[in-house]
Tab-separated table of C-alpha atoms and ligand atoms in Angstrom:
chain	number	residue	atom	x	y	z
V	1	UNK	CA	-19.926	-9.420	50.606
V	2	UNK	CA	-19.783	-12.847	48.597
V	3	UNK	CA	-21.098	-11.181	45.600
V	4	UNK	CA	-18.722	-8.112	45.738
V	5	UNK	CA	-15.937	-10.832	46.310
V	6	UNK	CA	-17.265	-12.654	43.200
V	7	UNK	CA	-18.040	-9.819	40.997
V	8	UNK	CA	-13.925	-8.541	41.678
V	9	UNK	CA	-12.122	-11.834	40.929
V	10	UNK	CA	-14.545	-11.541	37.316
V	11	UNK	CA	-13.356	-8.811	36.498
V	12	UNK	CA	-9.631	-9.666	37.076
V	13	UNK	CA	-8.125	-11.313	33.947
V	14	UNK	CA	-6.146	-14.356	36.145
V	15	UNK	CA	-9.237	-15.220	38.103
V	16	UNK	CA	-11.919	-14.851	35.165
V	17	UNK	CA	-9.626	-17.239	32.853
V	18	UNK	CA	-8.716	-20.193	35.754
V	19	UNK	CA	-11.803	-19.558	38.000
V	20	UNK	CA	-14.626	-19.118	35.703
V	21	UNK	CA	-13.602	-20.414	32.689
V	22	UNK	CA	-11.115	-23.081	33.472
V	23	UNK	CA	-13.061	-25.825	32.130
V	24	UNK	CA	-13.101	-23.885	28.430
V	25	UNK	CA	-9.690	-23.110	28.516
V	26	UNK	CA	-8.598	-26.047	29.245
V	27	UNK	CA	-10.623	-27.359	26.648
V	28	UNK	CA	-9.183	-25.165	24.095
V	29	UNK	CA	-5.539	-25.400	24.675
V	30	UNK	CA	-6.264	-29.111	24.569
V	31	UNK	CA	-8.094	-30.095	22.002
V	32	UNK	CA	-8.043	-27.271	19.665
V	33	UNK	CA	-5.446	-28.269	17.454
V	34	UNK	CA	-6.753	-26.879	14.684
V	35	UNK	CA	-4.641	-24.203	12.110
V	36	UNK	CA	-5.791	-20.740	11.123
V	37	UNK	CA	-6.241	-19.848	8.094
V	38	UNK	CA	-3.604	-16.164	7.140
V	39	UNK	CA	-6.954	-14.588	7.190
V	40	UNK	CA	-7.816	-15.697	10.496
V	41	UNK	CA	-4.414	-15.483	12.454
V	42	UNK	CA	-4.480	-11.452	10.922
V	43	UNK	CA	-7.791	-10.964	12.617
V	44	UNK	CA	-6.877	-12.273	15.931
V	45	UNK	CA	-3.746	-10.320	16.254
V	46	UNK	CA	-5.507	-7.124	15.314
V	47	UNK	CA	-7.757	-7.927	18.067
V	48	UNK	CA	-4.814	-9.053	20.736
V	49	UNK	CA	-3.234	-5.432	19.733
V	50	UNK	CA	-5.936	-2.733	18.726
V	51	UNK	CA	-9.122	-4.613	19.977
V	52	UNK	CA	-10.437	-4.185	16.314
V	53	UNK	CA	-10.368	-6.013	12.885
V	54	UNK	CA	-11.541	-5.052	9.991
V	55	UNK	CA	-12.010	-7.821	6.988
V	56	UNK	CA	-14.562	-8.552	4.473
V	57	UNK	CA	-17.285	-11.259	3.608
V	58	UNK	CA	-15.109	-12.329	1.133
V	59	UNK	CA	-12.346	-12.342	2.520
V	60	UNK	CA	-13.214	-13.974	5.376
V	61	UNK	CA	-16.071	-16.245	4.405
V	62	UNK	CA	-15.060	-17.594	1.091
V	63	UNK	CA	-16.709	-20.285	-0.717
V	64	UNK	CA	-18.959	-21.045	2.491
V	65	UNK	CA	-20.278	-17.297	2.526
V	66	UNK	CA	-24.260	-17.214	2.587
V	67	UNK	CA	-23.521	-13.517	2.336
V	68	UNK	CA	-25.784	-13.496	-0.585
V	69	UNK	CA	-28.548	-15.721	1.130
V	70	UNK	CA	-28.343	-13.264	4.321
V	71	UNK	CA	-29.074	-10.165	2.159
V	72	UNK	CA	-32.273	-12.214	0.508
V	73	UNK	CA	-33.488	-13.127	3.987
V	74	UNK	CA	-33.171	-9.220	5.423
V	75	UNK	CA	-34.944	-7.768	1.931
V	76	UNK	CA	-37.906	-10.345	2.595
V	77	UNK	CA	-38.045	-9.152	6.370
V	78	UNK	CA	-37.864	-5.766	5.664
V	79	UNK	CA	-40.822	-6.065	3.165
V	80	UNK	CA	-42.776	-8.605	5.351
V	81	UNK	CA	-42.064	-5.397	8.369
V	82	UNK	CA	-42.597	-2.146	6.560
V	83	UNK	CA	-45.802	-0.945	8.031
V	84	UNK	CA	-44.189	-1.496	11.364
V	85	UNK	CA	-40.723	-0.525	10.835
V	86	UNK	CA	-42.393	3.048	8.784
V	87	UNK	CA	-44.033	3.306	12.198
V	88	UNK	CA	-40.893	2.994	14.167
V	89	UNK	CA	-39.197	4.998	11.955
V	90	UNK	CA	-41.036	7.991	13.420
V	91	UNK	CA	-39.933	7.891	16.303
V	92	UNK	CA	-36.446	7.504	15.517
V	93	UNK	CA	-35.577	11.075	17.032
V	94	UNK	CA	-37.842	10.702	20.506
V	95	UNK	CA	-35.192	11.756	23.197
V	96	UNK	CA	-37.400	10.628	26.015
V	97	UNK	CA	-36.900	7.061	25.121
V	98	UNK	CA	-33.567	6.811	26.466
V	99	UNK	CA	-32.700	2.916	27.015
V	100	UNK	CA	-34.777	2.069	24.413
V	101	UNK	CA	-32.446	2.838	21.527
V	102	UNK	CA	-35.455	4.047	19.126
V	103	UNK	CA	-33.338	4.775	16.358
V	104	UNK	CA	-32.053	0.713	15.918
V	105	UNK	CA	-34.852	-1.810	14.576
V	106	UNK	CA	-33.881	-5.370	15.609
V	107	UNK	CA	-35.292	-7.541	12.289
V	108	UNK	CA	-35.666	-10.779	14.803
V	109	UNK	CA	-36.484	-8.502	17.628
V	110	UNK	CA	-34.804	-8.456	20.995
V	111	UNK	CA	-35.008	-12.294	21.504
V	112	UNK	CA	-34.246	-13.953	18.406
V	113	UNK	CA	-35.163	-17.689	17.981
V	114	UNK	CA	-32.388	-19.793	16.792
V	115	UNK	CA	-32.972	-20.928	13.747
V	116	UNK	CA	-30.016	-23.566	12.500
V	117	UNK	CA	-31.355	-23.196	8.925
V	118	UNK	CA	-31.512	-19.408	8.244
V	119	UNK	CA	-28.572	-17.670	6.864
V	120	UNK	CA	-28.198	-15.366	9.934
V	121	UNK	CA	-27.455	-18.239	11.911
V	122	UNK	CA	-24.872	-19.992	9.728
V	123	UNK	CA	-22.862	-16.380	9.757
V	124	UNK	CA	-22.627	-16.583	13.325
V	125	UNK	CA	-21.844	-19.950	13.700
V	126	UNK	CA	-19.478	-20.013	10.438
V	127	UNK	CA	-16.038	-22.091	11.637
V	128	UNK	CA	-13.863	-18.732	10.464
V	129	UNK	CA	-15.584	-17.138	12.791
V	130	UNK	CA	-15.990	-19.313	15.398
V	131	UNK	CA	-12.127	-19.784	15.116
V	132	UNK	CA	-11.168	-16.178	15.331
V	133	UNK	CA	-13.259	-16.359	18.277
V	134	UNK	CA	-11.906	-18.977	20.235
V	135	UNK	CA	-8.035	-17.962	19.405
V	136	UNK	CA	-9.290	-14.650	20.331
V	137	UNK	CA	-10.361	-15.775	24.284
V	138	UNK	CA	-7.817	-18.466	24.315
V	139	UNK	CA	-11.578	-20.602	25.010
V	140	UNK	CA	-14.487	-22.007	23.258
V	141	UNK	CA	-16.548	-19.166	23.160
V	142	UNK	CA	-20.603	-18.797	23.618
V	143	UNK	CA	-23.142	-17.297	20.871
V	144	UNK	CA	-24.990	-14.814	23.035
V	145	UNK	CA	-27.191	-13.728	19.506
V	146	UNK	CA	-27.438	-12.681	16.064
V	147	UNK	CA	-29.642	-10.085	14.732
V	148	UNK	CA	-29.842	-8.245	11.827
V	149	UNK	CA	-30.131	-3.822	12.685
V	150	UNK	CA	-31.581	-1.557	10.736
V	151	UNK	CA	-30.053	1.966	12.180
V	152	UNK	CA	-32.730	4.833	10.979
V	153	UNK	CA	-31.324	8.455	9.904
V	154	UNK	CA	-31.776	10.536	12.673
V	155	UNK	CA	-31.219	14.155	13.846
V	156	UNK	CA	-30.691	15.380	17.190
V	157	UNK	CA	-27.795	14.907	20.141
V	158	UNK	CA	-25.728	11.975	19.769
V	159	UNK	CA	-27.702	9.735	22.458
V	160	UNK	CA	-27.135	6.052	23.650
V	161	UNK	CA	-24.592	3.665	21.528
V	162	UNK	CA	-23.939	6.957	19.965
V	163	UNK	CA	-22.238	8.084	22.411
V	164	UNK	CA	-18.795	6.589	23.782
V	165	UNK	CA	-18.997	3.685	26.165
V	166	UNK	CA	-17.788	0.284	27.122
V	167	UNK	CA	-20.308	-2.735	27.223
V	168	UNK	CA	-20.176	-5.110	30.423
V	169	UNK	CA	-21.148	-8.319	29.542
V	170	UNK	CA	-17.503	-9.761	30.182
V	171	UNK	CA	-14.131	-8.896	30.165
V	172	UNK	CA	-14.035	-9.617	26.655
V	173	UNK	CA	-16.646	-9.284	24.585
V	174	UNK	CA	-16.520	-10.065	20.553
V	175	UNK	CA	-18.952	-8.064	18.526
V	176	UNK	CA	-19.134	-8.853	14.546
V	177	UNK	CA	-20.349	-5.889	12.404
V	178	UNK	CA	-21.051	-6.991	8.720
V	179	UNK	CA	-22.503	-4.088	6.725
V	180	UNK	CA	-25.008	-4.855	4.059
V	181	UNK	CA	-24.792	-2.066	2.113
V	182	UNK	CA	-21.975	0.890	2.139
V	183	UNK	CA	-21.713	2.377	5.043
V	184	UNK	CA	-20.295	6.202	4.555
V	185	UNK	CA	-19.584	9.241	7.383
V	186	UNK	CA	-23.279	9.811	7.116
V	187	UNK	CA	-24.820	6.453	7.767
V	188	UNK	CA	-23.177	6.102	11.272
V	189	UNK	CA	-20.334	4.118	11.482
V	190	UNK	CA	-19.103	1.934	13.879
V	191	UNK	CA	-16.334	3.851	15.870
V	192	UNK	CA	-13.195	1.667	18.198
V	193	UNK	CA	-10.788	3.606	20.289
V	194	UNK	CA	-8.323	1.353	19.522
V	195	UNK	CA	-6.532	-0.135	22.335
V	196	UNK	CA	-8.758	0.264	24.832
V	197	UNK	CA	-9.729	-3.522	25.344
V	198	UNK	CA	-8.452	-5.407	27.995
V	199	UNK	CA	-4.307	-5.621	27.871
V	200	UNK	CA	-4.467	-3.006	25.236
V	201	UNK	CA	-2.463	-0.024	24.785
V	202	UNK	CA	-5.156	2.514	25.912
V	203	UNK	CA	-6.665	0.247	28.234
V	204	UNK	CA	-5.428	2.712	31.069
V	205	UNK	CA	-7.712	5.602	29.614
V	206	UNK	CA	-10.452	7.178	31.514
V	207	UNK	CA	-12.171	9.824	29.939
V	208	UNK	CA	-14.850	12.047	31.247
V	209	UNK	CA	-18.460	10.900	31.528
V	210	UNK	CA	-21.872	11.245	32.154
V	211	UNK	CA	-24.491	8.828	33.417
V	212	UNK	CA	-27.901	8.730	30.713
V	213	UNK	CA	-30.185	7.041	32.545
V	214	UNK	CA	-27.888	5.147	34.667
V	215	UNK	CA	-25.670	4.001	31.822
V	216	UNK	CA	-22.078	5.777	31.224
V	217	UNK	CA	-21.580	8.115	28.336
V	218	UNK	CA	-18.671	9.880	27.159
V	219	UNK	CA	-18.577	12.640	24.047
V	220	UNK	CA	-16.278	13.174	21.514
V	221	UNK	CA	-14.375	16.263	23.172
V	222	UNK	CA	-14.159	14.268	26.601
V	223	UNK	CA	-12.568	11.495	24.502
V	224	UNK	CA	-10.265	14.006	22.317
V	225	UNK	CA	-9.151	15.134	26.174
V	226	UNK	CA	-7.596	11.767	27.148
V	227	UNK	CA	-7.009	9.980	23.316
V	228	UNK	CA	-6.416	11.607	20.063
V	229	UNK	CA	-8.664	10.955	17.045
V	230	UNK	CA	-5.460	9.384	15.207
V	231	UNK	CA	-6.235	6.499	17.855
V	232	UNK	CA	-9.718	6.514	16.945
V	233	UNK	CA	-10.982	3.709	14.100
V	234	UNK	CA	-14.226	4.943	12.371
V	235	UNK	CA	-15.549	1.908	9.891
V	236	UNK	CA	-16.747	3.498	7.118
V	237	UNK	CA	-16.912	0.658	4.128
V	238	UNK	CA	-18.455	-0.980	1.104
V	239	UNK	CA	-21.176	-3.333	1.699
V	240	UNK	CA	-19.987	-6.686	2.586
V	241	UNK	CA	-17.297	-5.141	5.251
V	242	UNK	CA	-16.414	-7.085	8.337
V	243	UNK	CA	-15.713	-5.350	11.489
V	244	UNK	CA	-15.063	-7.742	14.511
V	245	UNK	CA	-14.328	-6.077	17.672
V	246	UNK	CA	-13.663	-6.110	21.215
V	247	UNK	CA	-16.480	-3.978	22.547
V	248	UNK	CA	-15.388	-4.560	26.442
V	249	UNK	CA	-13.333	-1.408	24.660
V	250	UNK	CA	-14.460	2.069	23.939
V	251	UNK	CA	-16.721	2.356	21.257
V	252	UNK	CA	-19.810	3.746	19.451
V	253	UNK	CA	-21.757	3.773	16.343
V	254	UNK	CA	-25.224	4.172	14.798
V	255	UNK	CA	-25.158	8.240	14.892
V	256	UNK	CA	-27.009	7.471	10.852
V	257	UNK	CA	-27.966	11.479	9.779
V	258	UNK	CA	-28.188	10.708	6.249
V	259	UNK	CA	-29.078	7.336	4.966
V	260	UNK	CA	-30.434	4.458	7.433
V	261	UNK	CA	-27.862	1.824	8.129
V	262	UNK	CA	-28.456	-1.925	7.715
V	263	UNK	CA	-26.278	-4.637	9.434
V	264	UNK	CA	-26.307	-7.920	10.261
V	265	UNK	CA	-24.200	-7.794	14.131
V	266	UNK	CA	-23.680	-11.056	16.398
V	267	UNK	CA	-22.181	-11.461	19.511
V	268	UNK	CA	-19.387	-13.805	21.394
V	269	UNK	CA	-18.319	-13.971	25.173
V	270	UNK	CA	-17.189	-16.106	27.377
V	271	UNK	CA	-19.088	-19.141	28.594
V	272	UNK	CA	-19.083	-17.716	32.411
V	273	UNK	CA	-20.296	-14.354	31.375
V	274	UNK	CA	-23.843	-12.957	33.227
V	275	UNK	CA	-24.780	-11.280	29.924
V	276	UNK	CA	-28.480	-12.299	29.890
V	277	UNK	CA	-29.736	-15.647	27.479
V	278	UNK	CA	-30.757	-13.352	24.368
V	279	UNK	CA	-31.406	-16.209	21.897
V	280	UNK	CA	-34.213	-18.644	22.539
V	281	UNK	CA	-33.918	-21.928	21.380
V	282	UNK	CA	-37.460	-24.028	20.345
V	283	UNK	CA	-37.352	-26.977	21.578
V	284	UNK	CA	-37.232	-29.271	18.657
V	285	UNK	CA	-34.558	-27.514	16.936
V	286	UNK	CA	-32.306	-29.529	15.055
V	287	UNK	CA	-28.985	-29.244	15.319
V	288	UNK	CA	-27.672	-32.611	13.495
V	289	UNK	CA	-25.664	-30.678	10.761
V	290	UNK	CA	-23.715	-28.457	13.298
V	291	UNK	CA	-20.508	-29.518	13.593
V	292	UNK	CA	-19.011	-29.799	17.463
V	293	UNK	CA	-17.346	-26.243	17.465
V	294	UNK	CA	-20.270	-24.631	16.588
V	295	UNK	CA	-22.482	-26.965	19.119
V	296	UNK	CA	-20.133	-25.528	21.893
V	297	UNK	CA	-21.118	-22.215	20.784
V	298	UNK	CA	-24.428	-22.632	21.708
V	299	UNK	CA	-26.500	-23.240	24.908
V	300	UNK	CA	-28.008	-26.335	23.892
V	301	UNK	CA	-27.683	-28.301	27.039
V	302	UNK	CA	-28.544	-25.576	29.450
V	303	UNK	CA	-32.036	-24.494	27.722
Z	401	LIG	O1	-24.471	0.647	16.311
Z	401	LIG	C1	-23.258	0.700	16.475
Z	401	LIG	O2	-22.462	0.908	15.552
Z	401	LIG	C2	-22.701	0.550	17.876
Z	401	LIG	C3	-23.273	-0.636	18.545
Z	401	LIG	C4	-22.881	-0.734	19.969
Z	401	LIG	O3	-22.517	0.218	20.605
Z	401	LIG	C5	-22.942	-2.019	20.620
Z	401	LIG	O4	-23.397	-3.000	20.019
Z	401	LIG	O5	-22.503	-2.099	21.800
Protein backbone atom coordinates (compact mmCIF):
# COMPACT_ATOMS: atom_id res chain seq x y z
CA UNK A 1 0.00 0.00 0.00
CA UNK A 2 2.95 2.44 1.06
CA UNK A 3 4.79 1.59 -2.00
CA UNK A 4 1.79 1.99 -4.44
CA UNK A 5 1.21 5.36 -2.49
CA UNK A 6 4.90 6.21 -3.13
CA UNK A 7 5.33 4.97 -6.55
CA UNK A 8 1.89 7.45 -7.58
CA UNK A 9 3.01 10.75 -5.99
CA UNK A 10 6.58 9.87 -8.33
CA UNK A 11 5.05 9.79 -11.01
CA UNK A 12 2.98 13.02 -10.52
CA UNK A 13 4.97 16.09 -11.69
CA UNK A 14 3.96 18.41 -8.29
CA UNK A 15 4.90 15.66 -5.90
CA UNK A 16 8.14 14.31 -7.80
CA UNK A 17 9.54 18.10 -7.99
CA UNK A 18 8.64 19.27 -4.02
CA UNK A 19 8.63 15.71 -2.51
CA UNK A 20 11.50 14.00 -4.00
CA UNK A 21 13.52 16.47 -5.28
CA UNK A 22 12.95 19.50 -3.18
CA UNK A 23 16.31 19.70 -1.87
CA UNK A 24 17.74 19.98 -5.78
CA UNK A 25 15.35 22.34 -6.75
CA UNK A 26 15.74 24.39 -4.30
CA UNK A 27 19.24 24.26 -4.86
CA UNK A 28 18.95 25.23 -8.38
CA UNK A 29 16.61 28.10 -8.32
CA UNK A 30 18.97 29.33 -5.64
CA UNK A 31 22.18 29.20 -6.44
CA UNK A 32 22.23 28.67 -10.06
CA UNK A 33 22.68 32.00 -11.22
CA UNK A 34 24.51 31.21 -13.93
CA UNK A 35 23.61 32.50 -17.90
CA UNK A 36 23.15 30.24 -20.90
CA UNK A 37 24.91 30.47 -23.55
CA UNK A 38 22.16 31.15 -27.20
CA UNK A 39 23.24 27.66 -27.83
CA UNK A 40 22.16 26.38 -24.65
CA UNK A 41 18.84 28.37 -23.94
CA UNK A 42 17.83 26.89 -27.86
CA UNK A 43 18.38 23.41 -26.59
CA UNK A 44 16.38 23.66 -23.51
CA UNK A 45 13.39 25.14 -25.13
CA UNK A 46 13.39 22.49 -27.81
CA UNK A 47 13.30 20.13 -25.04
CA UNK A 48 10.47 22.15 -22.82
CA UNK A 49 8.38 22.02 -26.31
CA UNK A 50 9.21 18.88 -28.56
CA UNK A 51 11.17 16.78 -25.91
CA UNK A 52 14.07 16.75 -28.54
CA UNK A 53 17.17 18.85 -29.59
CA UNK A 54 19.23 18.42 -32.09
CA UNK A 55 22.84 20.39 -32.10
CA UNK A 56 26.29 19.53 -32.95
CA UNK A 57 29.77 18.92 -31.22
CA UNK A 58 30.67 22.03 -32.45
CA UNK A 59 28.20 23.80 -31.88
CA UNK A 60 27.68 22.92 -28.64
CA UNK A 61 31.09 22.03 -27.28
CA UNK A 62 33.33 24.62 -28.72
CA UNK A 63 36.81 25.19 -27.80
CA UNK A 64 36.41 22.66 -24.75
CA UNK A 65 35.24 19.77 -27.22
CA UNK A 66 37.43 16.49 -26.68
CA UNK A 67 35.30 15.40 -29.60
CA UNK A 68 38.47 14.54 -31.30
CA UNK A 69 40.07 12.80 -28.15
CA UNK A 70 36.65 10.70 -27.75
CA UNK A 71 36.89 9.35 -31.35
CA UNK A 72 40.83 8.31 -30.57
CA UNK A 73 39.74 6.59 -27.36
CA UNK A 74 36.65 4.48 -29.22
CA UNK A 75 39.18 3.53 -32.40
CA UNK A 76 41.75 2.15 -29.69
CA UNK A 77 38.79 0.19 -27.94
CA UNK A 78 37.43 -1.06 -30.87
CA UNK A 79 40.88 -2.46 -31.95
CA UNK A 80 41.87 -3.56 -28.37
CA UNK A 81 37.89 -5.55 -28.70
CA UNK A 82 37.72 -6.93 -32.19
CA UNK A 83 38.00 -10.60 -31.59
CA UNK A 84 35.20 -10.16 -29.14
CA UNK A 85 33.07 -7.64 -30.68
CA UNK A 86 33.54 -10.02 -34.41
CA UNK A 87 32.14 -12.62 -32.03
CA UNK A 88 29.23 -10.60 -30.90
CA UNK A 89 28.68 -9.45 -34.08
CA UNK A 90 27.27 -12.87 -34.96
CA UNK A 91 24.83 -12.91 -33.07
CA UNK A 92 23.54 -9.63 -33.82
CA UNK A 93 20.25 -11.16 -35.46
CA UNK A 94 19.49 -13.99 -32.50
CA UNK A 95 15.71 -13.26 -31.78
CA UNK A 96 15.72 -15.46 -28.74
CA UNK A 97 17.82 -13.04 -26.87
CA UNK A 98 15.17 -10.68 -26.23
CA UNK A 99 16.29 -8.29 -23.19
CA UNK A 100 19.59 -8.68 -24.07
CA UNK A 101 19.73 -6.19 -26.93
CA UNK A 102 22.39 -8.39 -29.01
CA UNK A 103 22.60 -6.09 -31.73
CA UNK A 104 24.20 -2.95 -29.30
CA UNK A 105 27.95 -3.54 -28.02
CA UNK A 106 28.53 -1.39 -24.90
CA UNK A 107 32.58 -0.37 -25.42
CA UNK A 108 32.81 0.04 -21.34
CA UNK A 109 30.30 -2.67 -20.92
CA UNK A 110 27.14 -2.48 -18.88
CA UNK A 111 28.87 -0.97 -15.76
CA UNK A 112 31.28 1.50 -16.80
CA UNK A 113 33.96 2.70 -14.28
CA UNK A 114 34.21 6.36 -13.98
CA UNK A 115 37.09 7.46 -15.17
CA UNK A 116 37.54 11.54 -14.55
CA UNK A 117 40.42 11.49 -17.07
CA UNK A 118 39.04 9.77 -20.23
CA UNK A 119 37.37 11.78 -22.83
CA UNK A 120 34.00 9.93 -22.43
CA UNK A 121 33.76 11.25 -19.12
CA UNK A 122 34.58 14.92 -19.72
CA UNK A 123 31.58 14.80 -22.57
CA UNK A 124 29.25 13.88 -20.01
CA UNK A 125 30.26 16.00 -17.46
CA UNK A 126 31.05 19.05 -19.98
CA UNK A 127 29.36 22.43 -18.15
CA UNK A 128 27.17 22.97 -21.66
CA UNK A 129 25.85 20.02 -20.97
CA UNK A 130 25.50 19.86 -17.57
CA UNK A 131 23.71 23.30 -17.96
CA UNK A 132 21.20 22.27 -20.53
CA UNK A 133 20.58 19.67 -18.09
CA UNK A 134 19.87 21.36 -15.07
CA UNK A 135 17.68 24.28 -16.90
CA UNK A 136 16.12 21.36 -18.46
CA UNK A 137 14.75 19.70 -14.80
CA UNK A 138 14.64 23.04 -13.21
CA UNK A 139 17.42 20.79 -10.68
CA UNK A 140 20.92 19.71 -10.47
CA UNK A 141 20.73 16.71 -12.28
CA UNK A 142 22.56 13.10 -11.67
CA UNK A 143 25.03 11.25 -14.27
CA UNK A 144 23.43 7.83 -14.30
CA UNK A 145 26.42 6.72 -17.19
CA UNK A 146 28.25 7.18 -20.26
CA UNK A 147 29.06 4.60 -22.72
CA UNK A 148 30.12 4.54 -26.00
CA UNK A 149 27.49 1.88 -28.54
CA UNK A 150 28.43 0.28 -31.29
CA UNK A 151 24.84 -0.67 -33.03
CA UNK A 152 25.70 -3.81 -35.53
CA UNK A 153 23.75 -4.05 -39.06
CA UNK A 154 21.17 -6.35 -38.59
CA UNK A 155 18.26 -8.04 -40.45
CA UNK A 156 15.18 -9.34 -39.11
CA UNK A 157 11.86 -7.77 -37.16
CA UNK A 158 12.40 -4.56 -35.61
CA UNK A 159 12.93 -5.99 -31.89
CA UNK A 160 13.70 -4.16 -28.51
CA UNK A 161 14.82 -0.23 -28.61
CA UNK A 162 13.79 -0.76 -32.13
CA UNK A 163 10.67 -0.76 -31.50
CA UNK A 164 8.57 2.28 -29.97
CA UNK A 165 8.62 2.71 -26.24
CA UNK A 166 9.03 5.00 -23.32
CA UNK A 167 11.94 4.38 -20.73
CA UNK A 168 11.00 4.55 -16.86
CA UNK A 169 13.74 5.61 -15.03
CA UNK A 170 11.98 9.03 -14.07
CA UNK A 171 9.62 11.35 -15.17
CA UNK A 172 12.20 12.96 -17.07
CA UNK A 173 14.86 11.39 -18.36
CA UNK A 174 17.79 13.23 -20.58
CA UNK A 175 19.47 10.99 -23.06
CA UNK A 176 22.55 12.57 -25.20
CA UNK A 177 23.13 10.88 -28.61
CA UNK A 178 26.46 12.09 -30.25
CA UNK A 179 27.11 10.19 -33.49
CA UNK A 180 30.65 9.44 -34.41
CA UNK A 181 30.38 8.93 -37.77
CA UNK A 182 27.25 9.78 -40.26
CA UNK A 183 24.48 8.29 -39.38
CA UNK A 184 22.04 7.76 -42.65
CA UNK A 185 18.27 5.92 -42.98
CA UNK A 186 20.27 2.74 -43.06
CA UNK A 187 22.43 2.89 -40.00
CA UNK A 188 19.40 3.21 -37.57
CA UNK A 189 18.65 6.39 -36.41
CA UNK A 190 17.50 7.62 -33.38
CA UNK A 191 13.66 8.27 -33.77
CA UNK A 192 11.47 11.07 -31.05
CA UNK A 193 7.76 11.37 -31.35
CA UNK A 194 7.99 14.71 -30.60
CA UNK A 195 5.90 15.93 -27.86
CA UNK A 196 5.36 13.09 -26.13
CA UNK A 197 7.50 13.95 -22.93
CA UNK A 198 6.01 15.00 -19.95
CA UNK A 199 3.83 18.49 -20.46
CA UNK A 200 4.30 18.00 -24.11
CA UNK A 201 1.94 18.33 -26.83
CA UNK A 202 1.47 14.55 -27.50
CA UNK A 203 1.98 13.64 -24.08
CA UNK A 204 -1.81 12.49 -24.08
CA UNK A 205 -1.03 9.75 -26.82
CA UNK A 206 -1.49 6.13 -26.27
CA UNK A 207 -0.83 4.00 -29.00
CA UNK A 208 -1.27 0.32 -29.32
CA UNK A 209 1.20 -2.14 -27.80
CA UNK A 210 2.57 -5.28 -27.14
CA UNK A 211 4.47 -6.66 -24.19
CA UNK A 212 8.22 -8.46 -25.49
CA UNK A 213 9.19 -10.11 -22.71
CA UNK A 214 7.47 -8.06 -20.22
CA UNK A 215 8.62 -4.75 -21.66
CA UNK A 216 6.06 -2.50 -23.84
CA UNK A 217 6.45 -2.24 -27.56
CA UNK A 218 4.66 -0.34 -30.03
CA UNK A 219 5.21 -0.54 -34.15
CA UNK A 220 5.27 1.92 -36.59
CA UNK A 221 1.54 1.41 -37.93
CA UNK A 222 0.22 1.38 -34.19
CA UNK A 223 2.07 4.71 -33.86
CA UNK A 224 0.89 6.11 -37.47
CA UNK A 225 -2.81 5.16 -35.80
CA UNK A 226 -2.62 7.71 -32.94
CA UNK A 227 0.42 10.34 -34.36
CA UNK A 228 1.36 11.14 -37.84
CA UNK A 229 4.92 10.65 -39.12
CA UNK A 230 5.08 14.62 -39.70
CA UNK A 231 5.27 14.49 -35.72
CA UNK A 232 7.84 11.97 -35.87
CA UNK A 233 11.82 13.26 -35.63
CA UNK A 234 14.16 10.63 -37.24
CA UNK A 235 18.06 11.86 -36.58
CA UNK A 236 19.73 11.07 -39.45
CA UNK A 237 23.19 13.31 -39.44
CA UNK A 238 26.86 13.87 -40.13
CA UNK A 239 29.22 12.60 -37.65
CA UNK A 240 29.66 14.88 -34.81
CA UNK A 241 25.62 15.41 -34.47
CA UNK A 242 24.11 16.02 -31.09
CA UNK A 243 20.79 14.68 -30.27
CA UNK A 244 19.68 15.34 -26.58
CA UNK A 245 16.38 14.06 -25.71
CA UNK A 246 13.73 13.41 -23.36
CA UNK A 247 13.40 9.66 -23.58
CA UNK A 248 10.55 9.51 -20.65
CA UNK A 249 8.93 10.25 -24.41
CA UNK A 250 8.28 7.91 -27.24
CA UNK A 251 11.16 6.85 -28.96
CA UNK A 252 13.39 4.30 -30.76
CA UNK A 253 16.50 3.76 -32.64
CA UNK A 254 19.27 1.29 -33.49
CA UNK A 255 17.12 -0.65 -36.35
CA UNK A 256 21.17 -0.41 -38.31
CA UNK A 257 20.38 -2.75 -41.78
CA UNK A 258 23.18 -1.36 -43.61
CA UNK A 259 26.22 -0.03 -41.95
CA UNK A 260 26.86 -0.57 -38.01
CA UNK A 261 26.28 2.54 -36.01
CA UNK A 262 28.78 4.01 -33.53
CA UNK A 263 27.80 6.49 -30.72
CA UNK A 264 28.94 7.77 -27.80
CA UNK A 265 25.18 8.10 -25.53
CA UNK A 266 25.07 9.33 -21.72
CA UNK A 267 22.40 9.68 -19.51
CA UNK A 268 20.78 12.43 -16.93
CA UNK A 269 17.81 12.09 -14.38
CA UNK A 270 16.82 13.29 -11.50
CA UNK A 271 18.66 12.80 -8.23
CA UNK A 272 15.47 10.83 -6.64
CA UNK A 273 15.13 8.58 -9.58
CA UNK A 274 15.25 4.41 -8.82
CA UNK A 275 17.07 3.97 -12.15
CA UNK A 276 19.72 1.48 -10.92
CA UNK A 277 23.70 2.89 -10.00
CA UNK A 278 25.13 2.01 -13.63
CA UNK A 279 28.54 3.70 -13.19
CA UNK A 280 30.96 2.38 -10.61
CA UNK A 281 33.20 4.59 -9.10
CA UNK A 282 36.96 3.09 -7.81
CA UNK A 283 37.59 4.18 -4.87
CA UNK A 284 40.57 6.37 -5.25
CA UNK A 285 39.27 8.27 -8.05
CA UNK A 286 40.21 11.70 -8.21
CA UNK A 287 38.00 14.16 -8.70
CA UNK A 288 40.13 17.45 -7.72
CA UNK A 289 39.77 19.07 -11.26
CA UNK A 290 35.90 18.72 -11.38
CA UNK A 291 34.41 21.73 -10.87
CA UNK A 292 31.20 21.76 -8.23
CA UNK A 293 28.44 21.40 -11.00
CA UNK A 294 29.87 18.55 -12.35
CA UNK A 295 30.68 17.03 -8.64
CA UNK A 296 26.82 17.30 -8.10
CA UNK A 297 26.42 15.28 -11.09
CA UNK A 298 27.92 12.50 -9.70
CA UNK A 299 27.35 10.03 -6.78
CA UNK A 300 30.43 10.65 -5.05
CA UNK A 301 29.21 10.79 -1.54
CA UNK A 302 26.77 7.97 -1.72
CA UNK A 303 29.33 5.21 -3.18
O1 LIG B 1 19.65 3.08 -30.04
C1 LIG B 1 18.82 3.98 -30.14
O2 LIG B 1 18.86 4.84 -31.03
C2 LIG B 1 17.68 4.03 -29.15
C3 LIG B 1 18.17 3.91 -27.76
C4 LIG B 1 17.08 3.79 -26.77
O3 LIG B 1 15.98 3.42 -27.07
C5 LIG B 1 17.34 4.14 -25.40
O4 LIG B 1 18.49 4.45 -25.04
O5 LIG B 1 16.37 4.14 -24.59
Amino acid sequence: MYSSVRKALRKHEFSWRYIFNLSTTVRHRVFDSEALTEPESRIVRSLKSDGIAVTSAEELLPNQDPFEELVSETQRVLHEKADEIEDLRSQANDESSIGSKSFNYELLGSEPVFDPKSAMARIALNSALLRVADHYFRMCVKLRYYNVWETFASTGASRESQLWHVDREDNRILKVFLYLDDVDEGTGPFTYAIGTQMGGRNRSVRPDSFLESGVSRTTDEQMKAVLPESEWLKCTGKRGTLILADTAGYHKGGEARTKDRLMFTCMYTSPASESKRLLKYPSAVDVSDLGPRQARALHLSQR
